[in-house]
mmCIF file of C-alpha atoms and ligand atoms in Angstrom:
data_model
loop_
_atom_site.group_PDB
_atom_site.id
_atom_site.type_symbol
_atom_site.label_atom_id
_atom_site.label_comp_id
_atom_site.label_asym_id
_atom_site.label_seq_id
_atom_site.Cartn_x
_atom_site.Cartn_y
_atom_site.Cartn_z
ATOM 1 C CA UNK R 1 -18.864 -119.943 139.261
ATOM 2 C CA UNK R 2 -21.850 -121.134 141.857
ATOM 3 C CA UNK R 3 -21.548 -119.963 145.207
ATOM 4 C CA UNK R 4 -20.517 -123.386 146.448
ATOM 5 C CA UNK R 5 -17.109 -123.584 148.308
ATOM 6 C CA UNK R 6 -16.133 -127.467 149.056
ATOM 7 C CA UNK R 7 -13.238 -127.847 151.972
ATOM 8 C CA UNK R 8 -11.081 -130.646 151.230
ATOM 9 C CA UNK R 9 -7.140 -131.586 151.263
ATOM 10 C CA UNK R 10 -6.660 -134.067 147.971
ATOM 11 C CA UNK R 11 -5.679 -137.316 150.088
ATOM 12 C CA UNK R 12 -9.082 -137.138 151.470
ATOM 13 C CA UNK R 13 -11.667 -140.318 150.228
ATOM 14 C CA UNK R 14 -14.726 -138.858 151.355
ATOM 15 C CA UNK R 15 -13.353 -135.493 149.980
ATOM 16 C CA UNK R 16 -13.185 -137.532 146.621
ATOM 17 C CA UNK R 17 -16.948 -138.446 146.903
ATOM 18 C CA UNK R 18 -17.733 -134.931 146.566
ATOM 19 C CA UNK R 19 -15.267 -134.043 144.036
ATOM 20 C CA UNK R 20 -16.291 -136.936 141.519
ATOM 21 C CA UNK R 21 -19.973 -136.126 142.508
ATOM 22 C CA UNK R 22 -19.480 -132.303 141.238
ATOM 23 C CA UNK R 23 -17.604 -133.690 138.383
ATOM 24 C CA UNK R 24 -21.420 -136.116 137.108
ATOM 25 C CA UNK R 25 -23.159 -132.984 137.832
ATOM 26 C CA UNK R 26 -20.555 -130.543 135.743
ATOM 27 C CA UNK R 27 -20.929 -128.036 138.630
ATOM 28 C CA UNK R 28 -18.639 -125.164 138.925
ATOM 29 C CA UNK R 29 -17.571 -124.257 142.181
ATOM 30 C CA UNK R 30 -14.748 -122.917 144.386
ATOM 31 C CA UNK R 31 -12.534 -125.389 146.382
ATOM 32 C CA UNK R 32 -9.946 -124.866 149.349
ATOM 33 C CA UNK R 33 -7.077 -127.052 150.442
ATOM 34 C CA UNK R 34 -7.364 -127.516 154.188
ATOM 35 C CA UNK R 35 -4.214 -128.723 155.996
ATOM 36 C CA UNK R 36 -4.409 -132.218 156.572
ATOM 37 C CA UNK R 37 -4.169 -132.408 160.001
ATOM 38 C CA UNK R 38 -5.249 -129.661 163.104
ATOM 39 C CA UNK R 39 -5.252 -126.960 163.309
ATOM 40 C CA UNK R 40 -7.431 -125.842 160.746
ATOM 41 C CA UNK R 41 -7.645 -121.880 161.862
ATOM 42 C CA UNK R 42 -9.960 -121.015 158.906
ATOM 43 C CA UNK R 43 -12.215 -123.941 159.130
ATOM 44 C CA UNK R 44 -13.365 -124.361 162.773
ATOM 45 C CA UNK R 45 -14.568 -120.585 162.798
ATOM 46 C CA UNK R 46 -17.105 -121.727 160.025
ATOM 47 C CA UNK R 47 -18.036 -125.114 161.448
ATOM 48 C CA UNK R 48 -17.924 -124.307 165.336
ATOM 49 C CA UNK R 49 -15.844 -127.083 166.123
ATOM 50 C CA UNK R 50 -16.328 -130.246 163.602
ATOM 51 C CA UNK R 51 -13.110 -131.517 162.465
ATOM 52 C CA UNK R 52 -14.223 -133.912 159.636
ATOM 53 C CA UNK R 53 -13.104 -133.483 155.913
ATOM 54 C CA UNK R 54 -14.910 -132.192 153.929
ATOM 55 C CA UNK R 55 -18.001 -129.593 154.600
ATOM 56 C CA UNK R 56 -19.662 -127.631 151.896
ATOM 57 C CA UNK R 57 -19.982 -124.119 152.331
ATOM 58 C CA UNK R 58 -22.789 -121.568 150.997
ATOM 59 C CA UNK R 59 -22.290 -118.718 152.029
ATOM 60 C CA UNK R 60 -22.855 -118.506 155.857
ATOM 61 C CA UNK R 61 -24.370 -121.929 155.784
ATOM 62 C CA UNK R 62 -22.136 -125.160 156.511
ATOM 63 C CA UNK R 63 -22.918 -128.740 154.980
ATOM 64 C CA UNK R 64 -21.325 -131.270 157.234
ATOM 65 C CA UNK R 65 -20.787 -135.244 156.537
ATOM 66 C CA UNK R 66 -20.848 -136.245 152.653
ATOM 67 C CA UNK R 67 -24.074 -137.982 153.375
ATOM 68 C CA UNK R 68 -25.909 -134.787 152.999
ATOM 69 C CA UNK R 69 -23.117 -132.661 151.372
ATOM 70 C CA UNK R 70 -24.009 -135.202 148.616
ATOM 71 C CA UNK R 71 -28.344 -134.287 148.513
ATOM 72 C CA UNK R 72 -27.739 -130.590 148.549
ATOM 73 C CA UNK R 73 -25.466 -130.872 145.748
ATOM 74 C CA UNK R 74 -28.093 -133.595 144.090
ATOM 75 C CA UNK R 75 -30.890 -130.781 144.720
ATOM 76 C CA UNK R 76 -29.102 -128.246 143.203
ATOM 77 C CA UNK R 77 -28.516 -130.537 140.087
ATOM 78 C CA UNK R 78 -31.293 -132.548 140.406
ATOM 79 C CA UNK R 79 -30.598 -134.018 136.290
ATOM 80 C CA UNK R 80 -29.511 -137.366 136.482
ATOM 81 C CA UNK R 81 -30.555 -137.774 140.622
ATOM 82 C CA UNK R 82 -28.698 -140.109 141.990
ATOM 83 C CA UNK R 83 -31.641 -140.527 145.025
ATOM 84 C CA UNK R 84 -33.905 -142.466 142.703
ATOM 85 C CA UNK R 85 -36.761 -142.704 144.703
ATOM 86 C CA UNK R 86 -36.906 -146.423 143.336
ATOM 87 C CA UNK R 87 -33.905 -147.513 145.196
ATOM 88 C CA UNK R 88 -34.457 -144.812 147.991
ATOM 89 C CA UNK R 89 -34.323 -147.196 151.238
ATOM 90 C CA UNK R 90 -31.637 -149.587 149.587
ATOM 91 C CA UNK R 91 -29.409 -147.241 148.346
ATOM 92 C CA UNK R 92 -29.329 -145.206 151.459
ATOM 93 C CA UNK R 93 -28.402 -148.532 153.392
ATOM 94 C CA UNK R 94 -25.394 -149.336 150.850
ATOM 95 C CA UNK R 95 -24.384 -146.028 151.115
ATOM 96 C CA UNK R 96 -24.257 -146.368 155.062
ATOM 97 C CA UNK R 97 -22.967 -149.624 155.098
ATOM 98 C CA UNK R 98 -20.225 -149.046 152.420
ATOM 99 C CA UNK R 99 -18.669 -145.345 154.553
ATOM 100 C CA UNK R 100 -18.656 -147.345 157.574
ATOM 101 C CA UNK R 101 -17.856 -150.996 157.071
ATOM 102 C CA UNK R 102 -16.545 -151.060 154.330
ATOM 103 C CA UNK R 103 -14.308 -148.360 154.700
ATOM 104 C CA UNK R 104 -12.610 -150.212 158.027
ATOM 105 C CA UNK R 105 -11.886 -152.764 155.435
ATOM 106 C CA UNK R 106 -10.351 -150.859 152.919
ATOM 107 C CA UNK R 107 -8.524 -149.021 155.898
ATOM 108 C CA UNK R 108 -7.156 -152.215 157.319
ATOM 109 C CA UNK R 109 -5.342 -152.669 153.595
ATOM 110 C CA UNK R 110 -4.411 -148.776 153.140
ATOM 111 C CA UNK R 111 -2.668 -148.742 156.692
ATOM 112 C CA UNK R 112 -0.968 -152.592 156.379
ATOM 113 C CA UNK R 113 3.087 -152.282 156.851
ATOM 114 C CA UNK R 114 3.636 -152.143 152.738
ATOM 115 C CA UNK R 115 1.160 -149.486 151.773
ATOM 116 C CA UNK R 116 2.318 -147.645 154.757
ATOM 117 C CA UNK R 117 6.083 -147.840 153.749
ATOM 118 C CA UNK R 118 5.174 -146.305 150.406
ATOM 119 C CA UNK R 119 2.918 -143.740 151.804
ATOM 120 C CA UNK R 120 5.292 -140.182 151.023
ATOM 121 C CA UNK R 121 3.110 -138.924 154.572
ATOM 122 C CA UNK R 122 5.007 -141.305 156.271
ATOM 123 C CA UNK R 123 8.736 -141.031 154.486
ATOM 124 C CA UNK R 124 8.912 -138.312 156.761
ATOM 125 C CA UNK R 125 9.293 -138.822 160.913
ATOM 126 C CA UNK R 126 8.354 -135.778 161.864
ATOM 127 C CA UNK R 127 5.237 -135.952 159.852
ATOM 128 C CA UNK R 128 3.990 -139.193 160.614
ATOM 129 C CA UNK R 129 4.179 -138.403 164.456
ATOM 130 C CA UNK R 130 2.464 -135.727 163.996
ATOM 131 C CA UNK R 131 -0.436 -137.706 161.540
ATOM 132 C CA UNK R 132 -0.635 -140.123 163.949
ATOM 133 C CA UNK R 133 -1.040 -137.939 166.999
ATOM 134 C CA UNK R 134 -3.924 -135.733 165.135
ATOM 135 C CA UNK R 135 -5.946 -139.113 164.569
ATOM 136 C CA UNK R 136 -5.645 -140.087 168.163
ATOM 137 C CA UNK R 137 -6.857 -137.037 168.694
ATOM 138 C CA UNK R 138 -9.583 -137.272 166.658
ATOM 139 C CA UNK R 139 -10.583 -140.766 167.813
ATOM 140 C CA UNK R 140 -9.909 -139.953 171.412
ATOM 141 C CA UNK R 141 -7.679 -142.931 171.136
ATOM 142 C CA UNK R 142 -10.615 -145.870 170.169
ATOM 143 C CA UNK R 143 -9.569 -148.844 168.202
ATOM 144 C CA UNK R 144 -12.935 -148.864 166.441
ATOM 145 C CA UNK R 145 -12.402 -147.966 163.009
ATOM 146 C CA UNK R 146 -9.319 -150.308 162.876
ATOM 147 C CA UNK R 147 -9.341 -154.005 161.331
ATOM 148 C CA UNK R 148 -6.731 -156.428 160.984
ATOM 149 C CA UNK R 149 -5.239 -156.930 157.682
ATOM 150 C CA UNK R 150 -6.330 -161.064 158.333
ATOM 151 C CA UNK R 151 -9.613 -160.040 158.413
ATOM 152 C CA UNK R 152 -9.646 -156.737 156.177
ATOM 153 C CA UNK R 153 -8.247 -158.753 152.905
ATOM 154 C CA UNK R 154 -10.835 -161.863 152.194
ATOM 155 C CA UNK R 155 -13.628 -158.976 153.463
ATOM 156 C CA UNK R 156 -12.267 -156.939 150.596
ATOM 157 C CA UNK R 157 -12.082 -159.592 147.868
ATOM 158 C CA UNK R 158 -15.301 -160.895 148.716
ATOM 159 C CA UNK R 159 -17.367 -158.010 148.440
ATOM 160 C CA UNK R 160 -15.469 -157.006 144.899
ATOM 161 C CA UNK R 161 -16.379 -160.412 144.007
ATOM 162 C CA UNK R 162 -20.115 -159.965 144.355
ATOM 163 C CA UNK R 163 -19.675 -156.090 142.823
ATOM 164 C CA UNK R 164 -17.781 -157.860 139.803
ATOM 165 C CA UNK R 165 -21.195 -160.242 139.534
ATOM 166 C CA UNK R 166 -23.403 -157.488 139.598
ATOM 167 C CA UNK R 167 -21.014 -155.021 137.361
ATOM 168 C CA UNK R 168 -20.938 -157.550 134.575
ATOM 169 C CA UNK R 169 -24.607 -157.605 133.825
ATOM 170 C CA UNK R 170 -26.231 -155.406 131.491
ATOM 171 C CA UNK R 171 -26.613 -152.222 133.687
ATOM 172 C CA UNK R 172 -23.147 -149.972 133.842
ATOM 173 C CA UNK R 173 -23.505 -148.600 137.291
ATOM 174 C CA UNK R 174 -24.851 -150.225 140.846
ATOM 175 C CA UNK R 175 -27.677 -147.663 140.461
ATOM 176 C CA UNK R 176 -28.677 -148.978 136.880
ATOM 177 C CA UNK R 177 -28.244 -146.853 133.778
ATOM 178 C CA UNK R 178 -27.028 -143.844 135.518
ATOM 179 C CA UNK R 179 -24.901 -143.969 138.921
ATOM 180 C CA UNK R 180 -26.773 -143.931 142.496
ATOM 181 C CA UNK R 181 -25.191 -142.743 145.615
ATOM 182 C CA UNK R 182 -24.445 -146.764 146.068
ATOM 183 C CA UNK R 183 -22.072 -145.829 142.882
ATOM 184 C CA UNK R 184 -20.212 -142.725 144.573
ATOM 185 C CA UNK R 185 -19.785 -144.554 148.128
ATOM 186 C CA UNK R 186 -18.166 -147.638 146.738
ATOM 187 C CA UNK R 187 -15.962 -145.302 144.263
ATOM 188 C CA UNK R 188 -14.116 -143.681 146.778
ATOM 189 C CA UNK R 189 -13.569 -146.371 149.274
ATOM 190 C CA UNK R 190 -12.182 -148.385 146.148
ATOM 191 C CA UNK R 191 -10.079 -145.146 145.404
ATOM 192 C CA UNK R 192 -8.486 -144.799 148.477
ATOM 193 C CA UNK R 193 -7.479 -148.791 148.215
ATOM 194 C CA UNK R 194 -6.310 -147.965 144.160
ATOM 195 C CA UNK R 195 -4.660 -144.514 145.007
ATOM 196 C CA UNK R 196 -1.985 -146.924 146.623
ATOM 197 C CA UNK R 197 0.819 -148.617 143.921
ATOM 198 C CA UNK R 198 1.126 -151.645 146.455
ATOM 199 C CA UNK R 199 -1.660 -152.024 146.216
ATOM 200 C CA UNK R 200 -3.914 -152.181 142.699
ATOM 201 C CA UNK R 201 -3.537 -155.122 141.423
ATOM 202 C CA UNK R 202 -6.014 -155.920 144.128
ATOM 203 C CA UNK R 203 -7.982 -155.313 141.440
ATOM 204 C CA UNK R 204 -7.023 -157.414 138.504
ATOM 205 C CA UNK R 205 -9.631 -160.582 139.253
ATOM 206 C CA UNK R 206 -12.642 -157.924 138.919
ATOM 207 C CA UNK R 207 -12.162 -156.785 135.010
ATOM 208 C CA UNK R 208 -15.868 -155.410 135.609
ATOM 209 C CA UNK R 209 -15.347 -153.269 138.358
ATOM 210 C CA UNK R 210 -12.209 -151.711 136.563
ATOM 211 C CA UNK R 211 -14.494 -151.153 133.488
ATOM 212 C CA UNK R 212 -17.055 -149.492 136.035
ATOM 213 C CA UNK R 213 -14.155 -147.716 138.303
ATOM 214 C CA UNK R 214 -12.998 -145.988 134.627
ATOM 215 C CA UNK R 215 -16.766 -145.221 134.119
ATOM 216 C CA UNK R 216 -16.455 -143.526 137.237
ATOM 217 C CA UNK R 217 -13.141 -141.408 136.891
ATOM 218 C CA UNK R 218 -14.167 -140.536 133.395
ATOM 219 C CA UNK R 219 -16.534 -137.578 135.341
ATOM 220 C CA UNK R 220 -14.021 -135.357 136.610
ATOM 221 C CA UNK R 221 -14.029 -133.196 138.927
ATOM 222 C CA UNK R 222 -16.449 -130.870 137.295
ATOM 223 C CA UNK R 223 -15.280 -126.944 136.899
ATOM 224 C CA UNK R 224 -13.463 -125.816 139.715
ATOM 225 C CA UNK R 225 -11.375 -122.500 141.303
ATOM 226 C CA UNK R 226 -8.994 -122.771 144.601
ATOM 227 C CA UNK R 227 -9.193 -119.762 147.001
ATOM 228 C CA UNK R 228 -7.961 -119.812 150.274
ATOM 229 C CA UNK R 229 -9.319 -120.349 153.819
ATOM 230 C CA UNK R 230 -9.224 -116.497 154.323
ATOM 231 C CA UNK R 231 -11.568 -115.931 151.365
ATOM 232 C CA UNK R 232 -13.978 -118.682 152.247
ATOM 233 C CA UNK R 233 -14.268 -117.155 155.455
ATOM 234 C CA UNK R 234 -14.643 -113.784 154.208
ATOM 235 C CA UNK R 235 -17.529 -115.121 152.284
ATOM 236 C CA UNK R 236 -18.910 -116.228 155.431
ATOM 237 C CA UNK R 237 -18.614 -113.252 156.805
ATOM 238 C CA UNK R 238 -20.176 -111.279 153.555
ATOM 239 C CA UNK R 239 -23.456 -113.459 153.638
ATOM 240 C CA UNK R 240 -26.408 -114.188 155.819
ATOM 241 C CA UNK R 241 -27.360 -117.658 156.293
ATOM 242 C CA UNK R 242 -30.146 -118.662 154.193
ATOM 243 C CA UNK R 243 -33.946 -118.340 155.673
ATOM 244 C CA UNK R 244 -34.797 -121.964 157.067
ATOM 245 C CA UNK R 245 -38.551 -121.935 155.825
ATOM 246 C CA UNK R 246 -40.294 -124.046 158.299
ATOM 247 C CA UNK R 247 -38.612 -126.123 161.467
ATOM 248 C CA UNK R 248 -39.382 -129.156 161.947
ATOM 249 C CA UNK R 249 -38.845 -131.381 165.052
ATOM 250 C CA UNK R 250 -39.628 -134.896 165.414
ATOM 251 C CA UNK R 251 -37.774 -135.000 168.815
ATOM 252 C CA UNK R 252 -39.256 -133.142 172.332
ATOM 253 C CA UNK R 253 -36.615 -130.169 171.608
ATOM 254 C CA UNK R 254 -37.595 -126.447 171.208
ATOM 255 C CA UNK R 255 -36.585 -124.241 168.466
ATOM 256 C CA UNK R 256 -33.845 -122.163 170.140
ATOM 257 C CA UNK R 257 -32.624 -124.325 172.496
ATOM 258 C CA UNK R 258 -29.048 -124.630 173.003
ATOM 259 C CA UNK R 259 -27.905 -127.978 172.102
ATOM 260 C CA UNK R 260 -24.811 -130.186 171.172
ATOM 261 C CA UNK R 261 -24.647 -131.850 167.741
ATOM 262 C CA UNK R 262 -21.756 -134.433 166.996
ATOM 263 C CA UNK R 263 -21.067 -137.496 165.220
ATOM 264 C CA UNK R 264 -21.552 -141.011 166.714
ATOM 265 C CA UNK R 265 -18.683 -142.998 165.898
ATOM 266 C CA UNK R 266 -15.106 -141.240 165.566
ATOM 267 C CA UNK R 267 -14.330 -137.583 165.663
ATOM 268 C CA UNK R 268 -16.948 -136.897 168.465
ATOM 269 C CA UNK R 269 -15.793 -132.652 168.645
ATOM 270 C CA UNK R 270 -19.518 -130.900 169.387
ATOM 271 C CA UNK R 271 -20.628 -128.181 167.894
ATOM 272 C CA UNK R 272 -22.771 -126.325 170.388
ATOM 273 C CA UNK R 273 -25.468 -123.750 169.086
ATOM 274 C CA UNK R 274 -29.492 -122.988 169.018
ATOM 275 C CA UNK R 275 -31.119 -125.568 167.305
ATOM 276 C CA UNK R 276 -33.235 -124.557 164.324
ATOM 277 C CA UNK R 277 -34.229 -128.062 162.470
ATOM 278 C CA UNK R 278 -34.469 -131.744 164.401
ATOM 279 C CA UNK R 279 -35.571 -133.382 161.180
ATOM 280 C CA UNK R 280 -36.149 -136.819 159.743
ATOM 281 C CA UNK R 281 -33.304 -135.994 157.307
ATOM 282 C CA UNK R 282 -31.646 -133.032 158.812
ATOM 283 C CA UNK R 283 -30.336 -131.565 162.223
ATOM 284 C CA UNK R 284 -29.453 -127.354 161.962
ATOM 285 C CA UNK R 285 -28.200 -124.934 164.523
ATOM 286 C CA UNK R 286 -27.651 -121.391 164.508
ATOM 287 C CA UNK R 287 -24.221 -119.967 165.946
ATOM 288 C CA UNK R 288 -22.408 -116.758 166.563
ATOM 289 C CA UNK R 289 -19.139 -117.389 165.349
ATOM 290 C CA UNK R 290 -16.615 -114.190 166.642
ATOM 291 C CA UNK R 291 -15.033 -114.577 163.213
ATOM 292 C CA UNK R 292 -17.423 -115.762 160.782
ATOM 293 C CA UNK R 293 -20.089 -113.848 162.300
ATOM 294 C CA UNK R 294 -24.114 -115.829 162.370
ATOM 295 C CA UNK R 295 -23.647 -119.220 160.921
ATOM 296 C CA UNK R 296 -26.040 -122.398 160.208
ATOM 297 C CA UNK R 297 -24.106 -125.730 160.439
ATOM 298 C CA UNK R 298 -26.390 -128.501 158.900
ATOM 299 C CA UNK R 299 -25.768 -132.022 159.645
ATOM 300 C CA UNK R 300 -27.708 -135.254 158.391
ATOM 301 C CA UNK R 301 -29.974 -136.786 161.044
ATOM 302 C CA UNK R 302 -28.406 -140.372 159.937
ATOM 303 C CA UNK R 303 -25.400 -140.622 161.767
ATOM 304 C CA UNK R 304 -25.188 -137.737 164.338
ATOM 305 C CA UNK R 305 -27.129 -136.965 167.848
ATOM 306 C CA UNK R 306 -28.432 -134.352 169.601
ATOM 307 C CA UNK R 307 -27.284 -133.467 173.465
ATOM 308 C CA UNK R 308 -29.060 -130.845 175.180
ATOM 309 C CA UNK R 309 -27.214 -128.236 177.394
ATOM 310 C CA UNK R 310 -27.844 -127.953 180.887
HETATM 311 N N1 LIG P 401 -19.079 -139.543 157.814
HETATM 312 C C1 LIG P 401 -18.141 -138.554 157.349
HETATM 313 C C2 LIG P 401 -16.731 -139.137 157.360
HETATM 314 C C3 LIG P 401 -15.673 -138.097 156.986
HETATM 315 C C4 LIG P 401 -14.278 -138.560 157.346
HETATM 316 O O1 LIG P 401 -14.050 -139.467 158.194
HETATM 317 N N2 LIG P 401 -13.314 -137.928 156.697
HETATM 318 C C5 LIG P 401 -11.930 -138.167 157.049
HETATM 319 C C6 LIG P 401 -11.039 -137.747 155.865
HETATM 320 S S1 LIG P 401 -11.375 -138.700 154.419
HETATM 321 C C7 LIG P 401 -11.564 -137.285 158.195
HETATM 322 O O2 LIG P 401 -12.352 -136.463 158.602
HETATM 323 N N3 LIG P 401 -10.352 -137.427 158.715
HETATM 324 C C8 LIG P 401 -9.902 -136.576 159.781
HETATM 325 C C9 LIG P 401 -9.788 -135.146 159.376
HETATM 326 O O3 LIG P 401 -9.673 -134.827 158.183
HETATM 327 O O4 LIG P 401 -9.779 -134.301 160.280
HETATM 328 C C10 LIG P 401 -18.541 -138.089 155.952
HETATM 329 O O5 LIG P 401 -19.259 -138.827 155.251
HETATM 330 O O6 LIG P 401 -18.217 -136.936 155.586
#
């Protein structure tokens, strides 16, 4: 078993990313089941207060944000890459395009009245208030990543319309003969929309993308052992982060400087610490952590920002 310890709860699509992903690269790891909503009393000790599912942990060191929970798995399995540098700037734009707009689409069908009804979270009152309360939480109360079912369902058939094109070429996957990250975004925003009864025979116009979505399923979810929050944060608490060889800053910051990293669209909770990388790829600050002792939460540059602390 590899020292890797992914936080997810099952319901979770970008938690499904990283499973499938670990399945392609047969990896063998350990896995925890985080509650679904807050509060998360084993997590936020090893992140420092980012709320987003999943992170990756090694050791003392935290992966946030499946865009680069997905490249530290691909360099520790580098067979089969799914970066090829080939497609490096495209695929990286699908990818960004596909866990942002795309998902608001899918979202706009997963949360419609019908799909909703059927959902077993929300058979049960109590429950749904409370699902409901934790996202408005999360979103501080912004309508952003919401889209209207009107607009959400020609979006949605349009775009599997031009996959179905593409899929029924000769080349199996997006990427070509072997799946690119382009592959692993689209999979789980189409999982999340075929997860739901209601709603997969969405699907039954695009025989090509169901040939490719089986393609896709037949990998697994690799090797895997569950533990518990307690013993992923006694890990944390067993190990040292691991030595950052050389910062690098492409931003007027200072190695050391306290600073606030957080995402900018939804689920905005900083994580305040000394900043050790400002990267073109990567963003990296060191915390104290009363319970999980000296931590490094890592964060890809795409997608987050950097706030200084007076
Ligand atoms: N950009 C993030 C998005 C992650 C995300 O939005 N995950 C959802 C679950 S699939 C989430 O965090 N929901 C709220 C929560 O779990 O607290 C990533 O790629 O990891």
């Amino acid at each position: 078993m590899s020292e890797l310890i992914l936080h997810q709860y099952a319901e979770s699509l970008f938690s499904e990313k990283v499973r499938l992903l670990l399945g392609y690269k047969r990896a063998s790891y350990r896995m925890v089941e985080i509650p679904m909503i807050m509060p998360r009393p084993y997590y936020i000790p090893l992140t420092g207060g980012y709320r987003k599912t999943p992170v990756l942990q090694i050791g003392s060191d935290i992966y946030c944000d499946t865009a680069l929970i997905c490249r530290v798995i691909d360099d520790m399995y580098p067979e089969n890459t799914i970066y090829p540098e080939a497609q490096a700037g495209t695929d990286n734009a699908v990818a960004q395009w596909t866990d942002s707009f795309f998902l608001k689409v899918c979202a706009g069908l997963v949360f419609q009245p019908k799909a909703a009804a059927a959902n077993p979270l929300f058979q049960d009152e109590e429950k749904r208030k409370a699902f409901v309360a934790d996202r408005i939480n999360l979103t501080g109360g912004s309508n952003d990543l919401q889209m209207a079912l009107e607009t959400a369902e020609p979006y949605f058939l349009a775009h599997l319309d031009r996959l179905d094109t593409q899929l029924g070429g000769s080349q199996p996957f997006l990427g070509g003969e072997t799946p690119s990250i382009a592959d692993f975004s689209t999979y789980h925003n189409c999982w999340f929309v075929n997860e739901r009864d209601v709603l997969r025979d969405m699907f039954d116009p695009f025989r090509h993308v169901i040939a490719w979505y089986d393609r896709m399923v037949d990998f697994g979810h690799g090797e895997f052992e569950m533990i518990s929050g307690a013993a992923a944060l006694d890990a944390a608490i067993r190990s040292e982060p691991d030595e950052v060889p050389e910062s690098v800053f492409v931003e007027d910051f200072e190695v050391g400087q306290e600073v606030d990293v957080l995402p900018i669209d939804y689920g905005r909770q900083p994580v305040r610490g000394e900043l050790l990388i400002a990267g073109l790829d990567e963003i990296a600050v060191v915390r104290n952590d009363d319970q999980a002792g000296r931590m490094v939460v890592h964060f890809p540059r795409m997608g987050f920002e950097i706030q200084p602390v007076n």
